[in-house]
CSV table of C-alpha atoms in Angstrom, one decimal:
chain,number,residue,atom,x,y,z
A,1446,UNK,CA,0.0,0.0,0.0
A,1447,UNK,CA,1.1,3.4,-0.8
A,1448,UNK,CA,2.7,5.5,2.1
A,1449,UNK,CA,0.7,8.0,2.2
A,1450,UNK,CA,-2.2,6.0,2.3
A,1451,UNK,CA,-1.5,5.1,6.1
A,1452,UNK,CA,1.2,5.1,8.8
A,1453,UNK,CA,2.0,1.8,10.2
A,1454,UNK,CA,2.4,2.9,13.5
A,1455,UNK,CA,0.7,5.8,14.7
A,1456,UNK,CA,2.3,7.8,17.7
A,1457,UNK,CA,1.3,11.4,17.1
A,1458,UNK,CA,3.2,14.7,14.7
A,1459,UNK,CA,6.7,14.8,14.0
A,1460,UNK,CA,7.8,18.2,12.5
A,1461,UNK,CA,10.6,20.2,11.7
A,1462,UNK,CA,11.7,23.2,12.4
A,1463,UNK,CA,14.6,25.8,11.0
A,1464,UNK,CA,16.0,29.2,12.2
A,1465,UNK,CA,18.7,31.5,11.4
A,1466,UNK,CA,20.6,34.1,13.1
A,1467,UNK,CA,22.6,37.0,11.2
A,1468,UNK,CA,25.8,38.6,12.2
A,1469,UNK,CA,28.2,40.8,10.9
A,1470,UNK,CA,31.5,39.0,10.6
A,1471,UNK,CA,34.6,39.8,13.3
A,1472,UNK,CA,36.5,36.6,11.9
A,1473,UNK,CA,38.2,35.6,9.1
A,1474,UNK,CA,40.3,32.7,8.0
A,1475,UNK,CA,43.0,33.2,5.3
A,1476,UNK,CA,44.3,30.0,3.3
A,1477,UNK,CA,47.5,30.3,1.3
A,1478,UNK,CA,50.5,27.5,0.7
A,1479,UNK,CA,53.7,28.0,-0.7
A,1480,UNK,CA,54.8,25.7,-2.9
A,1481,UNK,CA,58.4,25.5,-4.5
A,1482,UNK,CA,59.8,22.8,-6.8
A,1483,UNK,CA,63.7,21.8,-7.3
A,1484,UNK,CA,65.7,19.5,-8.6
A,1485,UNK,CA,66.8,18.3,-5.7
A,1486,UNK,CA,64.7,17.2,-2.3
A,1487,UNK,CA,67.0,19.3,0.1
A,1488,UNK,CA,67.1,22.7,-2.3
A,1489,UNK,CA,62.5,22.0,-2.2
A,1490,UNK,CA,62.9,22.0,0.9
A,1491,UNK,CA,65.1,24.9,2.0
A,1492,UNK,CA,63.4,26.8,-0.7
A,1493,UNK,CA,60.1,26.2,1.3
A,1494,UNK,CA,61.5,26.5,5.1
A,1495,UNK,CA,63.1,30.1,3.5
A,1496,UNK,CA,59.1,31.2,2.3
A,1497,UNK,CA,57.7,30.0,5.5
A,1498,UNK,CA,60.0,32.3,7.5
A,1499,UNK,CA,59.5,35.5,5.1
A,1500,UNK,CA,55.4,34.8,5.5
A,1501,UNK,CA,55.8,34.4,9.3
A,1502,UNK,CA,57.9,37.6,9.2
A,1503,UNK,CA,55.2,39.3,7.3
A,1504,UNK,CA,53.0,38.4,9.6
A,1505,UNK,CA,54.6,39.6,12.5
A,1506,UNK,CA,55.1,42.7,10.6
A,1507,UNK,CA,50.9,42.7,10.6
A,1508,UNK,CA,51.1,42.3,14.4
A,1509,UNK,CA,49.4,39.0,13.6
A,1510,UNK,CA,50.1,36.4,16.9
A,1511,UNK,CA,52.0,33.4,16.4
A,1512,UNK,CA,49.4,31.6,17.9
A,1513,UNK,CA,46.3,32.8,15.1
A,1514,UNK,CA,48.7,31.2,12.3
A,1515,UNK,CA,48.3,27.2,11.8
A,1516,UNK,CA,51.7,25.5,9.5
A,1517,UNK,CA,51.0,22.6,7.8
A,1518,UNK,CA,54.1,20.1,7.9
A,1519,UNK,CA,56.5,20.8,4.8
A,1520,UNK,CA,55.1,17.9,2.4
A,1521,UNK,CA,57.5,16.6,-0.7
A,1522,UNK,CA,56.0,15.4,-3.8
A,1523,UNK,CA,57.7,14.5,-7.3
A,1524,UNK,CA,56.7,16.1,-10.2
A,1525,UNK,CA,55.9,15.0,-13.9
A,1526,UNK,CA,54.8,16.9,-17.2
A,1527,UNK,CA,53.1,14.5,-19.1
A,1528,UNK,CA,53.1,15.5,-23.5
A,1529,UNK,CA,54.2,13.5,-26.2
A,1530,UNK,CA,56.5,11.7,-23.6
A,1531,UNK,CA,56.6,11.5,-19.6
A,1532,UNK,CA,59.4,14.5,-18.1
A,1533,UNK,CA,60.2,14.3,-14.6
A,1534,UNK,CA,60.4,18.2,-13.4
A,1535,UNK,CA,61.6,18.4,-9.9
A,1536,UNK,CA,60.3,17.9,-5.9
A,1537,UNK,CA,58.1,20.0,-5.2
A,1538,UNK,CA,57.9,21.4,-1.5
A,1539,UNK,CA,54.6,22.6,0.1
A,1540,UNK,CA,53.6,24.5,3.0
A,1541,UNK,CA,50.0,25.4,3.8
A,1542,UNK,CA,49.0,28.0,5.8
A,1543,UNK,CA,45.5,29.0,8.0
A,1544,UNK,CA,46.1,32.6,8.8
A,1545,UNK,CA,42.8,33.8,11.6
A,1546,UNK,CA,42.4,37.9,11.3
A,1547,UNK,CA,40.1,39.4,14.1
A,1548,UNK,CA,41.1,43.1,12.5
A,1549,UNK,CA,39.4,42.7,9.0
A,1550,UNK,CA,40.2,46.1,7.8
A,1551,UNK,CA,44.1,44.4,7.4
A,1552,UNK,CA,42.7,41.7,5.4
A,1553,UNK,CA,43.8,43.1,2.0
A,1554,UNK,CA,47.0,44.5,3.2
A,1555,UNK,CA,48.2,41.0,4.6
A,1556,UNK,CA,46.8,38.8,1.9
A,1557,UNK,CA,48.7,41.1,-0.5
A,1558,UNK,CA,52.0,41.1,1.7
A,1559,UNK,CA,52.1,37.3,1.9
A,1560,UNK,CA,51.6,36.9,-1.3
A,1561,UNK,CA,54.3,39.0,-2.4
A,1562,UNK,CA,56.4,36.9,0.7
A,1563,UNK,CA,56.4,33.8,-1.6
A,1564,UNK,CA,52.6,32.3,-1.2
A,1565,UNK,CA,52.1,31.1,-4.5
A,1566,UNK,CA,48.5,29.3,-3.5
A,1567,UNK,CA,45.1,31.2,-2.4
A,1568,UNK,CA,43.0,28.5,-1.3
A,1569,UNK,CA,40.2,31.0,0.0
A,1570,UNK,CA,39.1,33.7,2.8
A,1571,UNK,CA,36.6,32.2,5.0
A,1572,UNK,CA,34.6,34.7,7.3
A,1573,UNK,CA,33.3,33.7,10.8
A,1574,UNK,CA,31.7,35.1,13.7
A,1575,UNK,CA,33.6,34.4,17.4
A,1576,UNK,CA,30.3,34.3,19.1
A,1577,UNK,CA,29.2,31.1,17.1
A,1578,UNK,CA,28.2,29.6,20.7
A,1579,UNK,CA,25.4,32.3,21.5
A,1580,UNK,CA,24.6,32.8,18.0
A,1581,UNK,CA,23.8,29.1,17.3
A,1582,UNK,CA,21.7,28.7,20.4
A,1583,UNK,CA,19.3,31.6,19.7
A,1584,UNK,CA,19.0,29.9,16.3
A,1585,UNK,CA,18.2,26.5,18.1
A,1586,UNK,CA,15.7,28.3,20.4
A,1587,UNK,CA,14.0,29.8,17.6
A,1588,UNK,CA,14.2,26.3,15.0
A,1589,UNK,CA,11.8,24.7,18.6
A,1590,UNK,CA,9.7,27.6,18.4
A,1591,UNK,CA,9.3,27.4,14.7
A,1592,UNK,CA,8.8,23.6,14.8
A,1593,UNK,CA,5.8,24.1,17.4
A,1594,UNK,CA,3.9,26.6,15.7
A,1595,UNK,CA,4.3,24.1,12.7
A,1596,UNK,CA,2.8,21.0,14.9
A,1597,UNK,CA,0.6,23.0,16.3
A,1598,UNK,CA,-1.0,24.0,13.3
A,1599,UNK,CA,-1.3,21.1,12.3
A,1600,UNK,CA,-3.1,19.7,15.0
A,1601,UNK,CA,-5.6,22.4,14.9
A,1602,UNK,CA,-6.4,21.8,11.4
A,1603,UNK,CA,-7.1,18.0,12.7
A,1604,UNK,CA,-9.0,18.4,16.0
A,1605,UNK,CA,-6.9,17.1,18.0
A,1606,UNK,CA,-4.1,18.7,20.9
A,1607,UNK,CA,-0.8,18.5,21.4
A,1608,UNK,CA,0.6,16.8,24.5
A,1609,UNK,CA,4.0,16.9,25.4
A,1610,UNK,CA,7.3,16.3,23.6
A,1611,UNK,CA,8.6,12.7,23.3
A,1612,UNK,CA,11.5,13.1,20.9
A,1613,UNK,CA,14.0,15.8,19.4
A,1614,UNK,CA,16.3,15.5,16.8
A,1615,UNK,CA,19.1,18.0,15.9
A,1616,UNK,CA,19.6,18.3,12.2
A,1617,UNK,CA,22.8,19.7,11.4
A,1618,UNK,CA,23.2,22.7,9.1
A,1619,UNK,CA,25.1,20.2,6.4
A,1620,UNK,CA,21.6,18.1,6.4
A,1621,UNK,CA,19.4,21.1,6.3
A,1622,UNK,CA,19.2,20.9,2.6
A,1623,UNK,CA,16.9,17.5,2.5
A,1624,UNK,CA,14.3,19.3,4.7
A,1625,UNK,CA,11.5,21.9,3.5
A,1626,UNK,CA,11.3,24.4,6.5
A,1627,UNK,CA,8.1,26.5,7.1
A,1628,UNK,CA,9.8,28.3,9.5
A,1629,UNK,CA,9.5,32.2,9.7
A,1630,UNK,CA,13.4,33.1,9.8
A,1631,UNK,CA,14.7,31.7,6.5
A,1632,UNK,CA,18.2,32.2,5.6
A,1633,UNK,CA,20.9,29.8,4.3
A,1634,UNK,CA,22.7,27.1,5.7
A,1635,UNK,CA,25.9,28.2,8.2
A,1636,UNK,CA,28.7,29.6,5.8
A,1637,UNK,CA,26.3,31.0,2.9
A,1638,UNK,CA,27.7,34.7,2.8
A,1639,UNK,CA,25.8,37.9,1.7
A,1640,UNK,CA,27.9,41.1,1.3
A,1641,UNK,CA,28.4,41.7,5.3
A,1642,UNK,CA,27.1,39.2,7.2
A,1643,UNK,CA,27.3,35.4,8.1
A,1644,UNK,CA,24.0,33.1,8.6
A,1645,UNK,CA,24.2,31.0,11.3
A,1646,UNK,CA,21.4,28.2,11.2
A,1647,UNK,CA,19.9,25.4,12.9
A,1648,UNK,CA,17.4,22.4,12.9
A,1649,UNK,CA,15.4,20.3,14.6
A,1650,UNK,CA,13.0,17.3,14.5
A,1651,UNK,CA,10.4,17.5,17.1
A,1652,UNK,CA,8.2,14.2,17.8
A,1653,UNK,CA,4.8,15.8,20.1
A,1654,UNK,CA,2.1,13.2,21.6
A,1655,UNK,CA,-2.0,13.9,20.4
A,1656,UNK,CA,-4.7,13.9,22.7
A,1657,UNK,CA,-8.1,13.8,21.5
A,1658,UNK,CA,-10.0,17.1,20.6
C-alpha cells in the first residue's frame, strides 16, 4: 500500500523546524601554501622553510600572533609533465598556511603582503563570527519555536491537541538541505555569505504526543 495511504504505527506529529541568526562577521580565515619545486629534495625544501619564514615575518610585521597562524608540515612530492613523452620536473615542497584575522580592515594589506612573501597558492578567505556559541543557540531556540507553531497547526487543522514532547532531533546545518522548513526566519545554511554578514542556522525534528479534541 502506498505510504501515504497510512502510517504503520501511529504515535502522534513529527515536525521540523529551521531558524537563522545573522551577524556581521569579526572573523576571518585566510588560506594560502607556498609551494616551491627543485631539482633536488634538500634545495625544495630549503626553498620552502626560506618562504615559510619570510610569510611568518610578514606576519609579524601585521602584528598578527604566532598563535592565530596554523603551519602545515613541509610535504615533498615529485613532479611529472606529461606530453608527447613522460618528463620528470623536480620535488616540489609545500607549505600550507591558515592565517585567523580578528582586524578585518588588514585583510587586503596582509593577503597582498604574503603573497608577495612567496605564497604562490590562495586557497580561500573564509569569514566567521567568534560568538558562534550564543549565535547558534538563539538559532536553536527559535528552530523549537518554529517547529511548534508548525505542529501546532497542524493539530488544529485535525481536532486534536498536542501533548507533550517525546522526541528531538538536531539536524545539522550540512543536512538542512533534505528538509523543507516553514519556518519564519529563512536564511541559508551556516557559511552562505551575503555582502556583510554570516548566517548561522539550525534544525530540529520535534516528535509531540496527540490527545483527542
Amino acid at each position: 500500500m502506498n505510504g501515504t495511504q497510512s502510517i504503520d504505527s501511529p504515535w502522534g506529529v513529527s515536525v521540523f523546524g529551521a531558524a537563522s541568526v545573522d551577524a556581521a562577521p569579526d572573523l576571518a580565515r585566510l588560506r594560502v601554501a607556498i609551494s616551491q619545486t627543485k631539482n633536488k629534495p634538500g634545495d625544495a625544501f630549503a626553498a620552502t622553510r626560506t618562504g615559510v619564514n619570510r610569510i611568518r615575518e610578514v606576519l609579524r610585521g601585521h602584528g598578527v600572533p604566532e598563535t592565530a597562524v596554523s603551519t602545515s608540515r613541509l610535504n615533498l612530492a615529485s613532479q611529472w609533465s606529461y606530453g608527447n613523452e613522460r618528463t620528470f620536473l623536480g620535488y616540489e615542497c609545500t607549505a600550507s598556511f591558515v592565517i585567523e584575522l580578528r582586524e578585518l580592515d588588514i585583510l587586503e594589506a596582509v593577503l597582498v603582503d604574503v603573497v608577495d612573501a612567496g605564497a604562490n597558492e590562495v586557497k580561500g578567505v573564509e569569514f566567521d563570527v567568534r560568538r558562534k556559541r550564543e549565535l547558534r543557540a538563539r538559532a536553536r531556540t527559535a528552530a523549537v519555536a518554529a517547529a511548534r507553531e508548525k505542529a501546532a497547526l497542524y493539530a488544529e487543522a485535525a481536532g486534536v491537541h498536542l501533548g507533550p514532547v517525546i522526541h528531538i532531533k538536531d539536524v545539522d546545518a550540512e543536512q538542512m538541505q533534505g528538509y523543507r522548513s516553514h519556518s519564519g526566519n529563512h536564511g541559508g545554511g551556516e557559511g552562505d555569505l551575503t555582502p556583510g554578514r554570516v548566517t548561522v542556522s539550525a534544525g530540529v525534528v520535534l516528535g509531540l504526543s496527540l490527545v483527542g479534541g
